[in-house]
PDB file of C-alpha atoms in Angstrom:
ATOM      1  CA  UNK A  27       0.000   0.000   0.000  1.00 66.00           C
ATOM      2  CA  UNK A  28       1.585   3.198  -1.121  1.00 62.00           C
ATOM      3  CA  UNK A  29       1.306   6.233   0.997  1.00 65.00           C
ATOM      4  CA  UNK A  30      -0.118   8.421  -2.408  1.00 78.00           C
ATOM      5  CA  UNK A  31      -2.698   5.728  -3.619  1.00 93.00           C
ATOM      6  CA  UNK A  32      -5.979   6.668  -2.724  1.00 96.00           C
ATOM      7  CA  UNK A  33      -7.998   4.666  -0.263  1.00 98.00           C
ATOM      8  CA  UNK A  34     -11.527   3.737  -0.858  1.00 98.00           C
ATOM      9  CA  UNK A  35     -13.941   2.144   0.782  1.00 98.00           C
ATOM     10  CA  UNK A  36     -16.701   0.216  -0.769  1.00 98.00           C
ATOM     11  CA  UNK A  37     -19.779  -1.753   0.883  1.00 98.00           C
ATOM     12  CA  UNK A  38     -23.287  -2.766  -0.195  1.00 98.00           C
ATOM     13  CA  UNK A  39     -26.219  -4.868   1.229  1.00 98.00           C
ATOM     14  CA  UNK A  40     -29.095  -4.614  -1.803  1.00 95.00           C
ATOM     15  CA  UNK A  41     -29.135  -8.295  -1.983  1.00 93.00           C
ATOM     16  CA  UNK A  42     -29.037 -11.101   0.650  1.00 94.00           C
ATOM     17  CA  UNK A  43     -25.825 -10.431   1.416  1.00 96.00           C
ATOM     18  CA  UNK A  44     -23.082  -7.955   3.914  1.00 98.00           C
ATOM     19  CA  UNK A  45     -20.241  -7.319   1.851  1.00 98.00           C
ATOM     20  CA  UNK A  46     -17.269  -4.446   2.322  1.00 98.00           C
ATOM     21  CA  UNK A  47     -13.666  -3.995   0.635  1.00 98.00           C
ATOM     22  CA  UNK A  48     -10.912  -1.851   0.512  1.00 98.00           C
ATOM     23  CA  UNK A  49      -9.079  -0.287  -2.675  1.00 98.00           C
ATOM     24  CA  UNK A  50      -5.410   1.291  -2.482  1.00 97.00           C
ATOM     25  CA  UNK A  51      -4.934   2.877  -5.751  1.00 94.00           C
ATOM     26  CA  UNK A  52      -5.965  -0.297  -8.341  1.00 94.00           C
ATOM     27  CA  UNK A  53      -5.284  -3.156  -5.492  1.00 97.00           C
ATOM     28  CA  UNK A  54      -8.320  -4.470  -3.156  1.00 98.00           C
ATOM     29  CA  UNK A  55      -6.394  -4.788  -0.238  1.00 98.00           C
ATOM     30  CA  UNK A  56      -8.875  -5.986   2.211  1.00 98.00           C
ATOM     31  CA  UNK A  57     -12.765  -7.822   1.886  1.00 98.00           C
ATOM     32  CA  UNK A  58     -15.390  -9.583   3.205  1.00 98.00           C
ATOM     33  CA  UNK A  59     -18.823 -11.074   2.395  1.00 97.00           C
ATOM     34  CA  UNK A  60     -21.160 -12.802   4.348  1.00 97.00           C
ATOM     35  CA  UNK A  61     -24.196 -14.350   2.687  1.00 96.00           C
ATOM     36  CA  UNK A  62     -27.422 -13.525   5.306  1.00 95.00           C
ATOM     37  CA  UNK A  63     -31.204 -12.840   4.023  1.00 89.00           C
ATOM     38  CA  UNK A  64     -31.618 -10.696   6.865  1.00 92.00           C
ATOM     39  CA  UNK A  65     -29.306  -8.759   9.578  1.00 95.00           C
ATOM     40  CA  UNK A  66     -27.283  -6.478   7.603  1.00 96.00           C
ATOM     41  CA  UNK A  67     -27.749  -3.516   9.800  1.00 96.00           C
ATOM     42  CA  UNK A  68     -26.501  -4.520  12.729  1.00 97.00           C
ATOM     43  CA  UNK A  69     -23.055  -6.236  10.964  1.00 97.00           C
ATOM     44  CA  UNK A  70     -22.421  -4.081   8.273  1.00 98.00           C
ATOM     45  CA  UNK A  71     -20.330  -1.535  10.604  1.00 98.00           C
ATOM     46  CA  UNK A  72     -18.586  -4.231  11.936  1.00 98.00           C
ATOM     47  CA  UNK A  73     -17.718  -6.113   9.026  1.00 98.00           C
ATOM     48  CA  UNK A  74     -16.466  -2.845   7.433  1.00 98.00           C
ATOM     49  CA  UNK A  75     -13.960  -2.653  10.861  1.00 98.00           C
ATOM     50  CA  UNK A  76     -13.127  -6.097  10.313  1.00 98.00           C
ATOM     51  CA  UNK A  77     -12.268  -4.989   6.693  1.00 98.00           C
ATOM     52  CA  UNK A  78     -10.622  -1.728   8.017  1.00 98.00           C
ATOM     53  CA  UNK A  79      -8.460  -3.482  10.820  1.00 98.00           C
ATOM     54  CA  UNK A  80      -7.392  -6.553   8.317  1.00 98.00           C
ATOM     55  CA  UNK A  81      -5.824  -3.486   6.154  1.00 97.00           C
ATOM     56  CA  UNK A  82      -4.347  -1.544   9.291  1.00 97.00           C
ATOM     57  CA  UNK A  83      -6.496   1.291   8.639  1.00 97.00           C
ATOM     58  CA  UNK A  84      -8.542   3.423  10.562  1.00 98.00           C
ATOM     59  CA  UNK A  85     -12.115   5.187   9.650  1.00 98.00           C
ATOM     60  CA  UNK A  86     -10.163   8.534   9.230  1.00 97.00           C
ATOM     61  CA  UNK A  87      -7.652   6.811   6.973  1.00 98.00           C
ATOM     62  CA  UNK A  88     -10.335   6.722   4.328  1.00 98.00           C
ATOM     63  CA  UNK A  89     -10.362   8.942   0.867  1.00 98.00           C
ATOM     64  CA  UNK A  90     -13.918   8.303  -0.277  1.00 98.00           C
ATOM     65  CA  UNK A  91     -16.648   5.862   0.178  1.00 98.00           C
ATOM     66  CA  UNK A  92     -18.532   3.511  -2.924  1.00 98.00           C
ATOM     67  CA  UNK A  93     -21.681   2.412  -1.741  1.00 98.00           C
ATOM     68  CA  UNK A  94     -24.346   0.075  -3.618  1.00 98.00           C
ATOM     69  CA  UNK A  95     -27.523   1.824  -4.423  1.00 98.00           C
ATOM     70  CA  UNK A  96     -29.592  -0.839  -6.007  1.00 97.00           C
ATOM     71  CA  UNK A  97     -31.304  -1.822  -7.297  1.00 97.00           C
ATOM     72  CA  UNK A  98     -32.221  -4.452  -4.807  1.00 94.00           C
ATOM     73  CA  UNK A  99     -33.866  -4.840  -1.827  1.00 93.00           C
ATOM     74  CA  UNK A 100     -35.484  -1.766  -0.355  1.00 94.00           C
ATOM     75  CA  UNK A 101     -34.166  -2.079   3.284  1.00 95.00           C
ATOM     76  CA  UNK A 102     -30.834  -3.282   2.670  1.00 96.00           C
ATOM     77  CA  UNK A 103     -30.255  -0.508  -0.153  1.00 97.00           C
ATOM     78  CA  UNK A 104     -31.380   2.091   2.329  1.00 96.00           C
ATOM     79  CA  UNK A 105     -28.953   0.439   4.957  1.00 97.00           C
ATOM     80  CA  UNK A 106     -25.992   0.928   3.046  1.00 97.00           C
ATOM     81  CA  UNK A 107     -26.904   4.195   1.485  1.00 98.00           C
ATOM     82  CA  UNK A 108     -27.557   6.008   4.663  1.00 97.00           C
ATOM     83  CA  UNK A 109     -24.525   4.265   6.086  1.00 98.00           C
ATOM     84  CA  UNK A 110     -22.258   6.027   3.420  1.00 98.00           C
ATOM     85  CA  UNK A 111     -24.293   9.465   3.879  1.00 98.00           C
ATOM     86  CA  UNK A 112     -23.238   9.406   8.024  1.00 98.00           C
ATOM     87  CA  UNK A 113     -19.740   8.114   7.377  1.00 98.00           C
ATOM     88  CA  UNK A 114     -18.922  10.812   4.318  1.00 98.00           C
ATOM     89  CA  UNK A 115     -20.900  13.418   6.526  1.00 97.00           C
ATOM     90  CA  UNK A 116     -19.127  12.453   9.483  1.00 98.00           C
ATOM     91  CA  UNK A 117     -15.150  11.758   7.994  1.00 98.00           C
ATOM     92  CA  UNK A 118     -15.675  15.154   5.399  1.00 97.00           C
ATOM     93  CA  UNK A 119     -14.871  12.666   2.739  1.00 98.00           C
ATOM     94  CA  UNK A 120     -16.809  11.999  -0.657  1.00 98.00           C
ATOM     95  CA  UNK A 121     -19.453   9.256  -0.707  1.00 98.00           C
ATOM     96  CA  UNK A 122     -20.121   7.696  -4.529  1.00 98.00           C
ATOM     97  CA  UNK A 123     -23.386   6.006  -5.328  1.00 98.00           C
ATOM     98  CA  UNK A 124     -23.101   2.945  -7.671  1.00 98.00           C
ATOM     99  CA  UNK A 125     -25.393   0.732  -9.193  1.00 98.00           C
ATOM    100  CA  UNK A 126     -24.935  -3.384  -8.773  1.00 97.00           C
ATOM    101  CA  UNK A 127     -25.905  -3.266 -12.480  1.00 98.00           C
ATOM    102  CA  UNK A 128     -22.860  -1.091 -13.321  1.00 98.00           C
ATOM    103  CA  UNK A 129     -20.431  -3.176 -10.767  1.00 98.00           C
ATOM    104  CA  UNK A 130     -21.732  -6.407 -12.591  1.00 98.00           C
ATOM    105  CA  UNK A 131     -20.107  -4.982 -15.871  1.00 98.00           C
ATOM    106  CA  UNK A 132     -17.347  -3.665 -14.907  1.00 98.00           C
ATOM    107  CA  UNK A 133     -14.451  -4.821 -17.088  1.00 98.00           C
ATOM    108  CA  UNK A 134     -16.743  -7.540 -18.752  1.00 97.00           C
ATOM    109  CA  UNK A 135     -16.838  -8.178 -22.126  1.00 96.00           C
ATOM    110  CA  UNK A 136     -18.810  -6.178 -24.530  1.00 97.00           C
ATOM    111  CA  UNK A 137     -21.406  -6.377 -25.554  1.00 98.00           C
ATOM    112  CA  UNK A 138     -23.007  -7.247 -22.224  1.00 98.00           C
ATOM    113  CA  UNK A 139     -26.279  -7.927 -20.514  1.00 98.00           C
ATOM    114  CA  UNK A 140     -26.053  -7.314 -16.757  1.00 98.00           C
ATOM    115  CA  UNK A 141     -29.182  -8.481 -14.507  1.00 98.00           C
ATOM    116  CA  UNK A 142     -30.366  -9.102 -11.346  1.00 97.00           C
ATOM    117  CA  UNK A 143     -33.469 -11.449  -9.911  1.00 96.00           C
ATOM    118  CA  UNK A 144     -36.301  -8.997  -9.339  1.00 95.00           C
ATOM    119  CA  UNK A 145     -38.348 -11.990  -7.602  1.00 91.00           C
ATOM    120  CA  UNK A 146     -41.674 -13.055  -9.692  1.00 88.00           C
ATOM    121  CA  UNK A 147     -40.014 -14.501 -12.426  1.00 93.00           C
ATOM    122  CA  UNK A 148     -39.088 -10.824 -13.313  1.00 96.00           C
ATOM    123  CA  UNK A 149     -35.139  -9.018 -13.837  1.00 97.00           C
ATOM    124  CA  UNK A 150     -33.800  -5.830 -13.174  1.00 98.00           C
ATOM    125  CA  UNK A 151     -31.773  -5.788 -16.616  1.00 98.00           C
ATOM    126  CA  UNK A 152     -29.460  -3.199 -18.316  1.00 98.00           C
ATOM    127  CA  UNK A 153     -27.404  -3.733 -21.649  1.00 98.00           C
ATOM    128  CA  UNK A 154     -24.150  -2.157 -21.985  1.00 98.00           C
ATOM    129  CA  UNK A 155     -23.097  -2.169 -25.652  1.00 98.00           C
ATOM    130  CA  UNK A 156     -21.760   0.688 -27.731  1.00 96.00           C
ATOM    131  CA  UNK A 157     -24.384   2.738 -29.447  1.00 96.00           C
ATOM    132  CA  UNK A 158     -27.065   0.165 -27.994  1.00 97.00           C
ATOM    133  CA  UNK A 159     -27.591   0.670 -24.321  1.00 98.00           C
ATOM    134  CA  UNK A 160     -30.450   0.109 -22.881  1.00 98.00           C
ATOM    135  CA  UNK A 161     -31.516   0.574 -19.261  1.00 97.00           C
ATOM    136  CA  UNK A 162     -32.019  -0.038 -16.146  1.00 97.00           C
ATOM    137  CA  UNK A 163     -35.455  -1.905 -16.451  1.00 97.00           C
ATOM    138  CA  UNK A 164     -37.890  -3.908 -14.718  1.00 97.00           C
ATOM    139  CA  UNK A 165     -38.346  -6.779 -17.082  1.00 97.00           C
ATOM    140  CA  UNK A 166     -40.461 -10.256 -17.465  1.00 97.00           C
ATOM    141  CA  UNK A 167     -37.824 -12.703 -17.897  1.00 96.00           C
ATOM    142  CA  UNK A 168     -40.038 -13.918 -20.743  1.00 95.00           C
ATOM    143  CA  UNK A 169     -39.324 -10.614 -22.206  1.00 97.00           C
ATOM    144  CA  UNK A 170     -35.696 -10.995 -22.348  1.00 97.00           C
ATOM    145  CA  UNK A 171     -34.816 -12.262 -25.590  1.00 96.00           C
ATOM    146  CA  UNK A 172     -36.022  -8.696 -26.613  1.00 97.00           C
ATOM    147  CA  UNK A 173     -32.413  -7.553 -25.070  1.00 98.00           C
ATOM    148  CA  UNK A 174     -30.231 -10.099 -27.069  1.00 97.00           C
ATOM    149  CA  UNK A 175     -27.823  -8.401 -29.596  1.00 98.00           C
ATOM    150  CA  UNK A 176     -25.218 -10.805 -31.768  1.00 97.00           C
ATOM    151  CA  UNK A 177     -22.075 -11.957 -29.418  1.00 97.00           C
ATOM    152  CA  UNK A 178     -23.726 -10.577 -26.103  1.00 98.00           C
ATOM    153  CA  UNK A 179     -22.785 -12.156 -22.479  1.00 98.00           C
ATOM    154  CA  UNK A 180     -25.069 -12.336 -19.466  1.00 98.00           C
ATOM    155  CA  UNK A 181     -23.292 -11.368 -16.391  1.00 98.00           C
ATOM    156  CA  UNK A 182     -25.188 -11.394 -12.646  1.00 97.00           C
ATOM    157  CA  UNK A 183     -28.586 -13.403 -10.927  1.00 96.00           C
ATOM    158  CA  UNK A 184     -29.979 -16.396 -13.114  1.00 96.00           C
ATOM    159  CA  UNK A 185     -27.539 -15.602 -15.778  1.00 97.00           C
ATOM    160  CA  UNK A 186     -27.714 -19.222 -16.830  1.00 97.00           C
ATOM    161  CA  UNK A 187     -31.222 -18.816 -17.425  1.00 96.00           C
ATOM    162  CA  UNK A 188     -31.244 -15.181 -19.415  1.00 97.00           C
ATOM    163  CA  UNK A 189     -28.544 -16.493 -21.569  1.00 98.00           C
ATOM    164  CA  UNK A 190     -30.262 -20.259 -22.413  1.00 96.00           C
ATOM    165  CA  UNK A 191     -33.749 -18.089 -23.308  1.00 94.00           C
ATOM    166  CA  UNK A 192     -31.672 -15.694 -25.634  1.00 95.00           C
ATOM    167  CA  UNK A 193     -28.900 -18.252 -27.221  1.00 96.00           C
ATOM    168  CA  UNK A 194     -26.121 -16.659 -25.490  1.00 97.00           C
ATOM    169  CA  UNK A 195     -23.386 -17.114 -23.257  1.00 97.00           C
ATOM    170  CA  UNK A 196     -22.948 -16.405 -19.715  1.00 97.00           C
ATOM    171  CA  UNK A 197     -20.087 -15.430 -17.273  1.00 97.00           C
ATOM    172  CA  UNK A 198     -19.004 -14.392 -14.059  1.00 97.00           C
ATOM    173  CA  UNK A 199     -18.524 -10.821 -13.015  1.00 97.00           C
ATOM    174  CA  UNK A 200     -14.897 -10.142 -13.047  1.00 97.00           C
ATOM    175  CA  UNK A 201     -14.954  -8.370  -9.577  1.00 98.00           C
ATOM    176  CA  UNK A 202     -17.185  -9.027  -6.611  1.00 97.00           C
ATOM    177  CA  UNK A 203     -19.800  -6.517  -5.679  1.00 97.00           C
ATOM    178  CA  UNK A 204     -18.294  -4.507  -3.002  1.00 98.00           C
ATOM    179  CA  UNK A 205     -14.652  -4.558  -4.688  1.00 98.00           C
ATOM    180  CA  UNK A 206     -16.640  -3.539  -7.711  1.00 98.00           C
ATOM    181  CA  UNK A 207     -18.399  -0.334  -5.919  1.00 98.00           C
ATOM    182  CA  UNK A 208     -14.949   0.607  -5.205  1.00 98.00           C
ATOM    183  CA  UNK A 209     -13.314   0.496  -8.317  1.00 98.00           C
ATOM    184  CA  UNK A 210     -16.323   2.396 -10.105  1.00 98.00           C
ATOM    185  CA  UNK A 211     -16.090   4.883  -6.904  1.00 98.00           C
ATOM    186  CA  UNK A 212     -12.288   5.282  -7.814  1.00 98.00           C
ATOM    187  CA  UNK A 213     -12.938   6.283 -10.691  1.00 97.00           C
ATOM    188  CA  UNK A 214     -15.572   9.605  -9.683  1.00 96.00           C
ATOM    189  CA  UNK A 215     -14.912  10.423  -6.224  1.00 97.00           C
ATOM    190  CA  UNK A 216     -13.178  13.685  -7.659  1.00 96.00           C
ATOM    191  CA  UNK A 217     -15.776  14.676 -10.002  1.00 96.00           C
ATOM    192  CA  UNK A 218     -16.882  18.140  -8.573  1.00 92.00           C
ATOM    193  CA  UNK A 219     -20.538  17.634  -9.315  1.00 94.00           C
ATOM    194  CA  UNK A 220     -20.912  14.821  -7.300  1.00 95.00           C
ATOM    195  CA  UNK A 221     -23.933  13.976  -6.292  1.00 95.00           C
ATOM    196  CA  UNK A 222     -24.903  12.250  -3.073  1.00 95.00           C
ATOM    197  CA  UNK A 223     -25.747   8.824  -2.537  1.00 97.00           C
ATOM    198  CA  UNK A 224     -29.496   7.833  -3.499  1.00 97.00           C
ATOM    199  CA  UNK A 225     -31.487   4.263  -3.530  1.00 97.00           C
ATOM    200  CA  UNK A 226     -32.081   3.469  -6.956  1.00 96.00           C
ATOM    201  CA  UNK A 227     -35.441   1.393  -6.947  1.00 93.00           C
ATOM    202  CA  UNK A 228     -36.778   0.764 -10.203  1.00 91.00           C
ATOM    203  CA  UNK A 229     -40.098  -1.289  -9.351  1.00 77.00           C
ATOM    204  CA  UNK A 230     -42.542   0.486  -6.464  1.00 68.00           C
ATOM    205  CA  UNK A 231     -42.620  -1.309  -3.422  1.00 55.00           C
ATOM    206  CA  UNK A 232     -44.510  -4.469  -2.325  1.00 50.00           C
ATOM    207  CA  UNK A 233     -47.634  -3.357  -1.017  1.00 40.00           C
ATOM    208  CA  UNK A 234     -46.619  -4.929   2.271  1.00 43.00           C
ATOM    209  CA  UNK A 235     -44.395  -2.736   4.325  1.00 45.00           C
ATOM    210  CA  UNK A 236     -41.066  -5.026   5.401  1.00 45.00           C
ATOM    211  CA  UNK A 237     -41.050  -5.995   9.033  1.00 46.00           C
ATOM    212  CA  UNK A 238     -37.509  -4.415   9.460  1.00 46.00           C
ATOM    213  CA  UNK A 239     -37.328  -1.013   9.283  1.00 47.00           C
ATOM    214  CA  UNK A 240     -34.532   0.539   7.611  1.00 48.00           C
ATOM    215  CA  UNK A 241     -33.001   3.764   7.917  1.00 49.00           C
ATOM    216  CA  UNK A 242     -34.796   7.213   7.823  1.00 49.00           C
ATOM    217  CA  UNK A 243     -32.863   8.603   4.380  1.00 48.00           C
ATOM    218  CA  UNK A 244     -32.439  12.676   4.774  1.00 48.00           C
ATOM    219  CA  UNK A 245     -32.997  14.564   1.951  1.00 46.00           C
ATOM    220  CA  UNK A 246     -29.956  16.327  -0.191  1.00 45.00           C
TER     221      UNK A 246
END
């Protein structure tokens, strides 16, 4: 780890899952992920320490934060987003929103179809594809053969299935999530115009409110 490289810290808990790493300069230094359907606010701040400590780093140590933003599951993307609004607030440091759609793609192949399982036999989708992007969407997975172009890979949830209903081929994302939402982070934390983190939810909520309650998110 060299003193000038940048330290970034990216987390996310959209999806059934706690996950947190570390990036020095192009290098993931440090990570963890824990599977778990439910429970990620109560060990997401001490999985990042775990993270944090692993590396020898401290909170204050920290450049900017990459945080997950959906979409995903309401409460856990609310978690992790007002998470990263507290720490930035509270360190003075940058906090970048990223979508798991865009941290599936990075450094994949092109062109490429990145989704996600929206539950209901239904995908969050987005194509990535020069001159023929299309996306974020809320699709019937029925519907997806409408995304195929020639030569595309399906990267992310029920992959396997996407690519057998279009005729394509399927891969794994080159980077896990979190180590993902901290390379993408890397790459904007200096923009000027940054925005702040938001939850990116695509479909309205279930009708049925979720028996945890996440985070209050305050506007800005």
């Amino acid at each position: 780890m060299s003193p000038s490289d940048p330290l970034i810290l990216g987390f996310d808990t959209s999806a059934a899952h706690c996950a947190a790493a570390l990036l020095s300069g192009n290098r993931v230094i440090s990570a963890a992920h824990e599977e778990m359907g439910k429970g990620q606010a109560e060990r997401l701040m001490p999985l990042i320490q775990d993270v944090l400590d692993e590396a020898g780093v401290a909170l204050r140590d920290l450049d900017a934060i990459g945080v997950g933003i959906g979409p995903g599951n309401f409460t856990g993307i609310r978690i992790s987003v007002s998470a990263a609004r507290g720490l930035g607030l509270a360190l003075g440091i940058p906090a970048v929103g990223v979508t798991l759609l865009d941290a599936l793609a990075l450094d994949g192949p092109r062109p490429m179809l990145a989704c996600l399982d929206a539950r209901r036999d239904n995908l969050y989708l987005q194509r990535f594809a020069d001159g023929a992007e299309r996306g974020p969407d809320l699709v019937p997975l029925s519907e997806a053969r409408d995304w195929a172009l020639p030569g595309i890979t399906v990267v992310g949830q029920r992959s396997d299935e996407v690519a057998q209903s279009i005729g394509a081929a399927h891969a794994p994302a080159a980077h896990a999530p979190a180590s993902a939402i901290a390379r993408l982070a890397a790459k904007h934390w200096q923009d000027p115009d940054l925005p702040r983190p938001a939850p990116l939810y695509i479909r309205p909520a279930d009708a049925a409110p979720s028996r945890e309650t996440g985070p209050v998110i305050l506007p800005g």
